[in-house]
CSV table of C-alpha atoms and ligand atoms in Angstrom, one decimal:
chain,number,residue,atom,x,y,z
A,1,MET,CA,132.4,40.3,-89.4
A,2,ALA,CA,130.5,40.3,-86.1
A,3,ALA,CA,128.3,43.4,-86.4
A,4,LYS,CA,125.3,43.8,-88.7
A,5,PRO,CA,126.5,45.2,-92.0
A,6,LEU,CA,123.8,47.9,-92.5
A,7,VAL,CA,122.0,50.0,-89.8
A,8,HIS,CA,119.0,52.3,-90.0
A,9,GLY,CA,116.7,54.2,-87.7
A,10,PRO,CA,113.4,52.9,-86.3
A,11,GLN,CA,110.6,52.6,-89.0
A,12,GLN,CA,107.0,51.7,-89.1
A,13,PRO,CA,106.6,48.4,-91.2
A,14,ALA,CA,104.6,49.2,-94.3
A,15,ASP,CA,101.3,47.5,-95.1
A,16,LEU,CA,100.8,48.1,-98.8
A,17,LEU,CA,98.9,46.8,-101.8
A,18,LEU,CA,100.7,48.0,-104.9
A,19,ARG,CA,97.9,47.5,-107.5
A,20,ASP,CA,98.7,47.0,-111.2
A,21,VAL,CA,102.3,48.1,-111.2
A,22,HIS,CA,104.7,47.2,-114.0
A,23,VAL,CA,107.3,45.1,-112.2
A,24,LEU,CA,110.7,45.2,-113.7
A,25,ASP,CA,113.5,43.1,-112.1
A,26,PRO,CA,116.1,41.8,-114.5
A,27,ARG,CA,117.6,39.5,-111.9
A,28,ALA,CA,114.3,37.9,-111.0
A,29,GLY,CA,113.4,37.8,-114.7
A,30,ILE,CA,110.2,39.8,-114.3
A,31,ASP,CA,109.0,42.4,-116.7
A,32,ALA,CA,105.2,42.4,-116.5
A,33,ARG,CA,102.1,43.9,-114.7
A,34,HIS,CA,101.4,42.6,-111.2
A,35,ASP,CA,99.7,43.3,-107.9
A,36,VAL,CA,102.3,43.3,-105.1
A,37,ARG,CA,101.6,43.0,-101.4
A,38,VAL,CA,104.1,44.3,-98.9
A,39,ARG,CA,103.5,43.1,-95.4
A,40,ALA,CA,105.7,42.3,-92.3
A,41,GLU,CA,108.7,43.7,-94.1
A,42,VAL,CA,108.7,41.3,-97.0
A,43,ILE,CA,107.1,41.0,-100.4
A,44,ALA,CA,104.2,38.9,-99.2
A,45,GLU,CA,102.4,38.2,-102.4
A,46,LEU,CA,102.7,38.7,-106.2
A,47,GLY,CA,99.6,38.2,-108.4
A,48,ALA,CA,98.1,39.1,-111.8
A,49,PRO,CA,96.7,42.6,-112.0
A,50,GLY,CA,93.4,42.7,-110.1
A,51,ALA,CA,94.1,39.3,-108.4
A,52,LEU,CA,95.0,40.5,-104.9
A,53,GLN,CA,92.2,41.8,-102.7
A,54,ASN,CA,92.5,44.6,-100.3
A,55,ASP,CA,91.2,42.7,-97.4
A,56,ASN,CA,92.5,44.2,-94.2
A,57,GLY,CA,92.5,47.9,-94.7
A,58,GLU,CA,96.1,48.2,-95.9
A,59,GLU,CA,97.2,51.2,-98.0
A,60,VAL,CA,96.5,50.8,-101.7
A,61,VAL,CA,98.9,52.4,-104.2
A,62,GLU,CA,97.6,52.5,-107.8
A,63,GLY,CA,100.1,51.8,-110.5
A,64,HIS,CA,97.6,52.2,-113.4
A,65,GLY,CA,99.6,49.5,-115.2
A,66,ARG,CA,102.2,52.2,-116.0
A,67,HIS,CA,104.3,52.9,-113.0
A,68,ARG,CA,107.4,50.7,-112.8
A,69,LEU,CA,108.2,48.9,-109.6
A,70,LEU,CA,111.9,48.3,-109.5
A,71,PRO,CA,114.3,46.8,-106.9
A,72,ALA,CA,115.4,49.7,-104.7
A,73,PHE,CA,118.7,51.2,-105.9
A,74,PHE,CA,121.9,50.8,-103.9
A,75,ASP,CA,124.7,53.5,-103.8
A,76,PRO,CA,128.1,52.2,-102.7
A,77,HIS,CA,129.7,55.7,-102.7
A,78,VAL,CA,128.1,58.5,-100.6
A,79,HIS,CA,129.6,61.3,-98.5
A,80,LEU,CA,127.3,61.9,-95.5
A,81,ARG,CA,129.7,64.4,-94.0
A,82,THR,CA,129.1,63.2,-90.5
A,83,PRO,CA,130.8,63.6,-88.1
A,84,GLY,CA,132.3,67.1,-88.4
A,85,GLN,CA,130.7,68.7,-91.4
A,86,GLU,CA,127.0,68.7,-90.7
A,87,HIS,CA,126.6,72.1,-92.3
A,88,LYS,CA,127.0,70.2,-95.6
A,89,GLU,CA,125.0,67.0,-94.8
A,90,ASP,CA,124.2,64.7,-91.9
A,91,LEU,CA,122.9,61.1,-91.5
A,92,GLU,CA,119.2,62.3,-91.6
A,93,THR,CA,119.4,64.7,-94.6
A,94,GLY,CA,121.8,62.4,-96.6
A,95,THR,CA,119.6,59.3,-96.2
A,96,ARG,CA,116.5,61.4,-96.9
A,97,ALA,CA,118.1,62.5,-100.2
A,98,ALA,CA,118.9,58.8,-100.9
A,99,ALA,CA,115.3,57.8,-100.2
A,100,ALA,CA,114.0,60.6,-102.5
A,101,GLY,CA,116.3,59.2,-105.2
A,102,GLY,CA,114.9,55.7,-104.9
A,103,PHE,CA,117.9,54.3,-103.1
A,104,GLY,CA,117.2,51.6,-100.5
A,105,GLY,CA,120.7,51.5,-99.0
A,106,LEU,CA,124.1,53.2,-99.3
A,107,ILE,CA,127.7,53.1,-98.2
A,108,ALA,CA,129.2,56.1,-96.5
A,109,MET,CA,132.8,57.3,-97.1
A,110,PRO,CA,135.2,57.8,-94.2
A,111,ASN,CA,136.7,61.2,-95.1
A,112,THR,CA,134.8,63.0,-92.4
A,113,ASP,CA,136.2,65.2,-89.6
A,114,PRO,CA,137.7,63.4,-87.9
A,115,VAL,CA,138.4,60.7,-90.4
A,116,LEU,CA,136.6,57.4,-89.7
A,117,ASP,CA,139.8,55.5,-88.8
A,118,SER,CA,139.1,53.9,-85.4
A,119,ALA,CA,136.7,51.3,-84.0
A,120,PRO,CA,135.2,53.6,-81.3
A,121,LEU,CA,134.4,56.2,-83.9
A,122,LEU,CA,132.8,53.6,-86.1
A,123,ARG,CA,130.7,52.3,-83.1
A,124,SER,CA,129.4,55.8,-82.3
A,125,LEU,CA,128.6,56.5,-86.0
A,126,ARG,CA,126.7,53.2,-86.3
A,127,ASP,CA,124.8,54.0,-83.1
A,128,ALA,CA,123.9,57.4,-84.6
A,129,ALA,CA,122.7,55.8,-87.8
A,130,ALA,CA,120.6,53.4,-85.8
A,131,ARG,CA,118.7,56.5,-84.6
A,132,GLU,CA,118.7,58.8,-87.5
A,133,ALA,CA,119.3,57.0,-90.9
A,134,ARG,CA,116.2,56.8,-93.0
A,135,VAL,CA,117.7,54.1,-95.3
A,136,PRO,CA,120.1,51.4,-94.2
A,137,VAL,CA,123.7,52.6,-94.2
A,138,GLY,CA,127.0,50.8,-94.2
A,139,PHE,CA,130.4,52.3,-93.6
A,140,LEU,CA,133.8,52.1,-95.1
A,141,ALA,CA,136.7,52.9,-92.7
A,142,ALA,CA,139.9,54.5,-93.7
A,143,ILE,CA,142.8,52.4,-95.1
A,144,THR,CA,145.4,54.6,-93.3
A,145,ARG,CA,145.2,56.7,-90.2
A,146,GLY,CA,143.7,60.1,-91.0
A,147,SER,CA,143.8,58.9,-94.6
A,148,GLU,CA,147.3,60.3,-94.6
A,149,GLY,CA,148.9,57.4,-96.2
A,150,GLU,CA,151.5,56.7,-93.5
A,151,GLN,CA,150.1,54.1,-91.1
A,152,LEU,CA,147.5,51.4,-91.6
A,153,THR,CA,144.3,51.5,-89.5
A,154,GLU,CA,143.4,48.6,-87.2
A,155,MET,CA,141.7,46.9,-90.1
A,156,ALA,CA,140.7,43.6,-88.3
A,157,GLU,CA,139.2,45.5,-85.4
A,158,LEU,CA,137.3,47.8,-87.7
A,159,ARG,CA,135.9,44.8,-89.6
A,160,GLN,CA,134.7,43.4,-86.3
A,161,GLU,CA,133.0,46.6,-85.6
A,162,GLY,CA,131.1,46.4,-88.9
A,163,ALA,CA,133.2,48.2,-91.5
A,164,LEU,CA,132.3,46.8,-95.0
A,165,GLY,CA,135.8,47.6,-96.2
A,166,PHE,CA,138.3,50.4,-96.5
A,167,THR,CA,139.0,53.4,-98.5
A,168,ASP,CA,141.0,56.7,-98.3
A,169,ASP,CA,138.5,58.2,-100.7
A,170,GLY,CA,139.1,61.9,-101.3
A,171,ARG,CA,142.8,60.9,-101.5
A,172,PRO,CA,144.7,58.1,-103.2
A,173,VAL,CA,147.0,55.7,-101.4
A,174,GLN,CA,150.0,57.1,-103.1
A,175,SER,CA,152.5,54.6,-101.8
A,176,ALA,CA,152.4,51.2,-103.6
A,177,GLY,CA,154.1,49.6,-100.5
A,178,MET,CA,151.4,50.9,-98.2
A,179,LEU,CA,148.6,49.7,-100.4
A,180,ARG,CA,150.4,46.3,-100.7
A,181,LYS,CA,150.3,46.0,-96.9
A,182,ALA,CA,146.6,47.0,-96.8
A,183,LEU,CA,145.8,44.3,-99.5
A,184,GLN,CA,147.6,41.7,-97.4
A,185,TYR,CA,145.4,42.6,-94.4
A,186,GLN,CA,142.3,42.6,-96.6
A,187,ARG,CA,143.0,38.9,-97.4
A,188,LEU,CA,143.1,38.2,-93.7
A,189,CYS,CA,140.2,40.2,-92.5
A,190,GLY,CA,137.9,40.4,-95.5
A,191,GLY,CA,135.9,43.3,-96.7
A,192,VAL,CA,136.7,45.3,-99.8
A,193,ILE,CA,139.5,47.8,-100.5
A,194,ALA,CA,138.0,50.7,-102.5
A,195,LEU,CA,140.3,53.0,-104.3
A,196,HIS,CA,140.2,56.7,-105.3
A,197,GLU,CA,142.8,56.6,-108.0
A,198,GLU,CA,144.9,59.7,-108.5
A,199,ASP,CA,148.7,60.1,-108.8
A,200,ARG,CA,149.2,63.3,-107.0
A,201,THR,CA,152.6,63.9,-108.7
A,202,LEU,CA,150.5,64.2,-111.9
A,203,SER,CA,147.2,65.8,-110.7
A,204,ARG,CA,148.9,68.4,-108.5
A,205,GLY,CA,147.3,71.8,-108.6
A,206,GLY,CA,144.8,70.8,-111.3
A,207,ALA,CA,141.1,72.0,-111.2
A,208,MET,CA,139.7,70.3,-114.3
A,209,HIS,CA,140.5,67.8,-117.1
A,210,GLU,CA,143.7,68.5,-118.9
A,211,GLY,CA,142.8,69.1,-122.5
A,212,ALA,CA,141.5,71.6,-125.1
A,213,VAL,CA,139.0,73.2,-122.7
A,214,SER,CA,141.5,73.7,-119.8
A,215,ALA,CA,144.0,75.2,-122.4
A,216,ALA,CA,141.3,77.6,-123.6
A,217,LEU,CA,140.3,78.6,-120.1
A,218,GLY,CA,143.8,78.8,-118.8
A,219,ILE,CA,143.1,76.5,-115.9
A,220,THR,CA,145.6,73.9,-114.8
A,221,GLY,CA,144.5,70.5,-115.8
A,222,ILE,CA,144.6,67.0,-114.4
A,223,PRO,CA,145.7,64.5,-117.0
A,224,THR,CA,143.7,61.2,-117.3
A,225,ILE,CA,146.9,59.3,-116.8
A,226,SER,CA,146.8,60.5,-113.2
A,227,GLU,CA,143.9,58.0,-112.7
A,228,SER,CA,144.6,55.3,-115.3
A,229,THR,CA,148.2,54.6,-114.3
A,230,MET,CA,147.1,54.1,-110.7
A,231,VAL,CA,144.2,51.8,-111.8
A,232,ALA,CA,146.7,49.7,-113.6
A,233,ARG,CA,149.2,49.7,-110.8
A,234,ASP,CA,146.7,48.8,-108.1
A,235,ALA,CA,145.0,46.1,-110.1
A,236,ALA,CA,148.4,44.5,-110.5
A,237,LEU,CA,149.0,44.9,-106.7
A,238,ALA,CA,145.7,43.3,-105.9
A,239,SER,CA,146.4,40.4,-108.3
A,240,TYR,CA,149.8,39.9,-106.8
A,241,GLU,CA,148.3,39.7,-103.3
A,242,ASP,CA,145.2,37.8,-104.5
A,243,ALA,CA,143.2,40.5,-102.8
A,244,ARG,CA,139.9,42.1,-103.5
A,245,ALA,CA,139.9,45.7,-104.9
A,246,HIS,CA,137.1,48.0,-106.0
A,247,PHE,CA,137.9,51.0,-108.2
A,248,GLN,CA,135.9,54.1,-107.5
A,249,HIS,CA,134.5,56.7,-109.9
A,250,LEU,CA,136.3,55.7,-113.2
A,251,SER,CA,136.4,58.6,-115.6
A,252,CYS,CA,138.4,57.7,-118.7
A,253,THR,CA,138.9,55.2,-121.5
A,254,ALA,CA,142.4,54.1,-120.3
A,255,SER,CA,141.0,53.2,-116.9
A,256,VAL,CA,138.1,51.2,-118.4
A,257,ASP,CA,140.7,49.4,-120.6
A,258,ALA,CA,142.9,48.6,-117.5
A,259,ILE,CA,139.9,47.1,-115.6
A,260,ALA,CA,138.8,45.1,-118.8
A,261,GLU,CA,142.4,43.7,-118.9
A,262,ALA,CA,142.4,42.9,-115.2
A,263,LYS,CA,139.0,41.1,-115.4
A,264,ALA,CA,140.1,39.2,-118.5
A,265,ARG,CA,143.0,37.9,-116.4
A,266,GLY,CA,140.6,36.8,-113.7
A,267,TRP,CA,141.7,39.3,-111.1
A,268,LYS,CA,139.3,40.1,-108.2
A,269,VAL,CA,138.5,43.6,-109.2
A,270,SER,CA,135.3,45.6,-109.6
A,271,ALA,CA,134.5,49.2,-110.7
A,272,GLU,CA,131.9,51.9,-110.4
A,273,VAL,CA,131.0,55.0,-112.5
A,274,THR,CA,129.1,58.1,-111.6
A,275,PRO,CA,126.1,59.6,-113.4
A,276,HIS,CA,128.0,62.8,-114.0
A,277,HIS,CA,130.9,61.0,-115.8
A,278,LEU,CA,128.4,59.1,-117.9
A,279,LEU,CA,126.5,62.2,-119.0
A,280,LEU,CA,128.8,65.3,-118.9
A,281,THR,CA,132.2,66.2,-120.4
A,282,GLU,CA,134.8,68.9,-120.1
A,283,GLU,CA,132.6,71.0,-122.4
A,284,ASP,CA,130.2,71.4,-119.4
A,285,VAL,CA,133.0,73.1,-117.5
A,286,ARG,CA,133.4,75.9,-120.0
A,287,GLY,CA,131.0,78.2,-118.1
A,288,MET,CA,133.2,77.6,-115.0
A,289,ASP,CA,130.2,76.6,-112.9
A,290,THR,CA,131.7,75.2,-109.7
A,291,ARG,CA,129.0,72.5,-109.5
A,292,MET,CA,130.9,71.0,-112.6
A,293,LYS,CA,134.1,70.7,-110.5
A,294,MET,CA,134.7,67.3,-109.1
A,295,HIS,CA,137.3,64.6,-108.7
A,296,PRO,CA,138.0,62.9,-111.1
A,297,PRO,CA,137.2,65.8,-113.5
A,298,LEU,CA,134.8,65.5,-116.3
A,299,ALA,CA,136.8,64.3,-119.3
A,300,THR,CA,136.2,64.1,-123.1
A,301,ASP,CA,133.2,62.8,-125.0
A,302,ALA,CA,135.4,59.8,-126.1
A,303,ASP,CA,136.0,59.0,-122.5
A,304,ARG,CA,132.3,59.4,-121.7
A,305,ARG,CA,131.5,56.9,-124.4
A,306,SER,CA,134.0,54.4,-123.2
A,307,LEU,CA,132.4,54.6,-119.7
A,308,ILE,CA,128.9,54.0,-121.2
A,309,GLU,CA,130.3,51.0,-123.2
A,310,GLY,CA,132.1,49.7,-120.1
A,311,LEU,CA,129.0,49.9,-118.0
A,312,ARG,CA,126.9,48.2,-120.7
A,313,ALA,CA,129.5,45.4,-121.2
A,314,GLY,CA,129.9,44.8,-117.5
A,315,THR,CA,133.5,46.0,-117.3
A,316,ILE,CA,132.1,48.6,-115.0
A,317,ASP,CA,129.9,46.8,-112.5
A,318,CYS,CA,127.8,49.5,-111.1
A,319,VAL,CA,126.6,53.1,-110.9
A,320,ALA,CA,127.7,55.1,-107.7
A,321,THR,CA,126.8,58.7,-107.2
A,322,ASP,CA,129.8,59.9,-105.2
A,323,HIS,CA,127.2,62.3,-103.7
A,324,ALA,CA,129.5,65.0,-102.3
A,325,PRO,CA,127.6,67.9,-100.7
A,326,HIS,CA,129.2,71.3,-100.1
A,327,ALA,CA,127.6,74.5,-98.6
A,328,ARG,CA,126.6,77.2,-100.9
A,329,GLU,CA,129.3,79.7,-99.7
A,330,GLU,CA,132.0,77.0,-100.1
A,331,LYS,CA,131.1,76.5,-103.8
A,332,GLU,CA,130.4,80.3,-104.5
A,333,VAL,CA,134.1,81.1,-105.0
A,334,PRO,CA,136.3,81.3,-108.1
A,335,PHE,CA,136.4,77.9,-110.0
A,336,GLU,CA,140.0,77.2,-109.0
A,337,GLN,CA,139.4,77.6,-105.3
A,338,ALA,CA,136.1,75.7,-105.1
A,339,PRO,CA,136.0,72.3,-103.4
A,340,MET,CA,135.6,69.2,-105.6
A,341,GLY,CA,132.2,67.4,-105.7
A,342,THR,CA,128.6,67.4,-106.8
A,343,THR,CA,125.5,66.0,-105.1
A,344,GLY,CA,123.8,63.2,-107.0
A,345,LEU,CA,121.4,61.0,-105.0
A,346,GLU,CA,118.2,62.8,-105.9
A,347,THR,CA,119.0,63.0,-109.6
A,348,ALA,CA,120.8,59.8,-110.4
A,349,PHE,CA,118.0,57.7,-111.8
A,350,ALA,CA,116.2,60.4,-113.8
A,351,ALA,CA,119.5,61.8,-115.2
A,352,LEU,CA,120.5,58.4,-116.4
A,353,TYR,CA,117.1,57.4,-117.6
A,354,THR,CA,116.9,60.7,-119.6
A,355,GLY,CA,120.4,60.7,-120.8
A,356,LEU,CA,121.1,57.0,-121.5
A,357,VAL,CA,117.8,55.1,-121.7
A,358,LEU,CA,115.7,57.5,-123.6
A,359,THR,CA,118.5,58.1,-126.1
A,360,GLY,CA,118.9,54.4,-126.7
A,361,ALA,CA,122.4,54.0,-125.2
A,362,LEU,CA,121.3,51.6,-122.4
A,363,GLU,CA,118.2,49.5,-121.8
A,364,LEU,CA,116.2,50.2,-118.7
A,365,GLY,CA,116.6,46.7,-117.3
A,366,LEU,CA,120.4,47.1,-117.6
A,367,LEU,CA,120.3,50.5,-115.9
A,368,VAL,CA,118.3,49.0,-113.0
A,369,GLU,CA,120.8,46.1,-112.8
A,370,ARG,CA,123.7,48.4,-112.6
A,371,MET,CA,122.0,50.8,-110.1
A,372,THR,CA,121.4,47.8,-107.7
A,373,ALA,CA,124.7,45.9,-108.2
A,374,GLY,CA,126.7,47.9,-105.8
A,375,ALA,CA,125.3,45.9,-102.8
A,376,GLY,CA,126.7,42.6,-104.0
A,377,LEU,CA,130.1,44.0,-104.6
A,378,PHE,CA,130.3,44.7,-100.9
A,379,GLU,CA,128.9,41.3,-99.9
A,380,LEU,CA,125.4,42.6,-99.2
A,381,PRO,CA,122.2,41.0,-100.4
A,382,THR,CA,120.9,42.5,-103.6
A,383,PRO,CA,117.3,43.6,-103.6
A,384,ARG,CA,115.1,41.3,-105.5
A,385,ILE,CA,111.4,41.4,-106.3
A,386,ALA,CA,110.1,37.9,-105.3
A,387,VAL,CA,107.8,36.5,-102.7
A,388,GLY,CA,109.5,36.2,-99.3
A,389,GLU,CA,112.3,38.7,-100.1
A,390,PRO,CA,112.8,41.8,-98.0
A,391,ALA,CA,110.6,44.7,-99.3
A,392,ASP,CA,113.2,46.9,-100.9
A,393,VAL,CA,111.4,48.4,-103.9
A,394,THR,CA,111.2,51.8,-105.7
A,395,LEU,CA,108.1,52.9,-107.7
A,396,VAL,CA,108.9,55.2,-110.6
A,397,ASP,CA,106.8,57.2,-113.1
A,398,LEU,CA,108.8,57.0,-116.4
A,399,GLU,CA,106.6,59.7,-118.0
A,400,ALA,CA,106.9,62.4,-115.4
A,401,GLU,CA,108.9,65.4,-116.4
A,402,TRP,CA,110.6,67.7,-113.9
A,403,VAL,CA,113.3,70.2,-113.6
A,404,ALA,CA,116.1,69.1,-111.3
A,405,GLY,CA,116.1,71.3,-108.1
A,406,GLU,CA,112.9,73.3,-109.0
A,407,ARG,CA,111.3,72.2,-105.8
A,408,GLY,CA,114.4,72.3,-103.7
A,409,TRP,CA,116.4,69.4,-102.4
A,410,GLU,CA,116.2,66.9,-99.6
A,411,SER,CA,119.9,67.1,-99.2
A,412,ARG,CA,121.2,70.0,-97.1
A,413,SER,CA,123.4,71.1,-100.0
A,414,GLU,CA,122.4,72.1,-103.5
A,415,ASN,CA,125.6,71.7,-105.4
A,416,CYS,CA,124.1,69.4,-108.0
A,417,CYS,CA,125.6,69.4,-111.5
A,418,PHE,CA,122.3,68.6,-113.0
A,419,ALA,CA,120.4,71.5,-111.4
A,420,GLY,CA,118.1,73.2,-113.8
A,421,ARG,CA,118.0,70.4,-116.3
A,422,ALA,CA,114.8,69.0,-117.7
A,423,LEU,CA,114.6,65.3,-116.7
A,424,GLN,CA,112.2,62.6,-117.3
A,425,GLY,CA,111.4,59.8,-114.8
A,426,ARG,CA,110.4,60.5,-111.2
A,427,VAL,CA,110.6,58.4,-108.1
A,428,LEU,CA,107.1,58.2,-106.5
A,429,LEU,CA,107.7,55.8,-103.6
A,430,THR,CA,110.7,54.1,-101.9
A,431,VAL,CA,110.2,51.2,-99.6
A,432,THR,CA,113.3,49.8,-97.8
A,433,ALA,CA,113.7,47.3,-95.0
A,434,GLY,CA,109.9,46.9,-95.2
A,435,ALA,CA,109.1,50.6,-94.5
A,436,VAL,CA,107.9,53.5,-96.7
A,437,VAL,CA,110.9,55.9,-96.5
A,438,TYR,CA,109.9,58.3,-99.3
A,439,ARG,CA,106.7,59.5,-101.0
A,440,GLU,CA,106.7,62.0,-103.7
A,441,ARG,CA,104.8,65.1,-102.7
A,442,ALA,CA,102.4,65.3,-105.6
A,443,PHE,CA,101.9,61.5,-105.7
A,444,SER,CA,98.4,60.7,-104.3
A,445,VAL,CA,97.8,57.4,-102.8
A,446,VAL,CA,94.4,56.0,-102.3
A,447,ALA,CA,94.1,54.8,-98.7
A,448,SER,CA,91.3,52.4,-98.6
A,449,ARG,CA,88.5,52.3,-96.0
B,1,ZN,ZN1,137.1,60.0,-104.7
B,2,ZN,ZN1,134.0,60.2,-103.1
């Protein structure tokens, strides 16, 4: 790939002394209190608490031995809605929401208007991101023209222009023959094929999970086999072509089982899961709140438990938010007519910390690993807290309690499925590519001298 994989807007390099922060980086094997100096876009020094002197008037951030310093999170599945749907989100608001959620980088989906399916469009979008993006952004291009499933895009040319891979997300690649061709090209030009799995002959017309709740509400359901049969089919296709496939937003037990089997056979597959599928179920749809409507739909509690176990065991490699903003008037319609999707960048960490770590389902270190692992799946460097590494870190207060959305959102849209929930764990500061890109409003820093 010729072009730089991630692009971001101009930033002022940070000059920071993070004093007595509890550094937690499972990959670097650190779980202890340290002073950390950030200078010239890298982690310049690590020392025992109190060991590093504030000698050149840099900004001092007090961690009180309490606040956790984590590698910045990475989200491989975000809808920035640009070009064409800037009333929902744009490069600036979407990456601001990411920074507020502690994300130091993300990958944007190509189901924009027009669909990102040509090299000139990718070039102009990357140019715009180089002016407007607050955190580094990478792009997936479409697998097929217009994501219509009929004709492959110019995959090699798109790779040259910087595409990290390909997806028709929002839609499945319904034809096995078409996906087979795409996988053959993937082997030649590299990158990752990311798959939104849905058999539209099974999901057709559905607005929620097919089960007891859809029957009670009288809403047409989407059966989980709509997803799981496609996961099994496409894992087999990827194996047959010795290609690299990534499975997006898994939602049910059968899909986790299909990935586990593919991995056991040594196939080159990876998978992601969203915070909402890890924390919510079809029961949350009973009130017919359209913020609970997304694809794939929220399934049963047994499915949810399989996803947690899959994430814990490593069958599922990473967390991805599938941040999908929609304008208020688009969501304020009857449930069956509402568009699919929930926002998620600003709540991901706190929702998972509250719902999985505090309940004992997952260790904090493992959650941090899974919230950063998306980068490596797309052949990008994984943030690491070590001397000389790029300064990509997030400072969080694990004791802070807040209500999601009570102080508004950085995203242009507010269709968050966790809105109104009491959460614990708050992002205080996000540093990425060496610059401070987010500071929590109430978080006071002591600027020295
Ligand atoms: Zn999707
Ligand atoms: Zn998506």
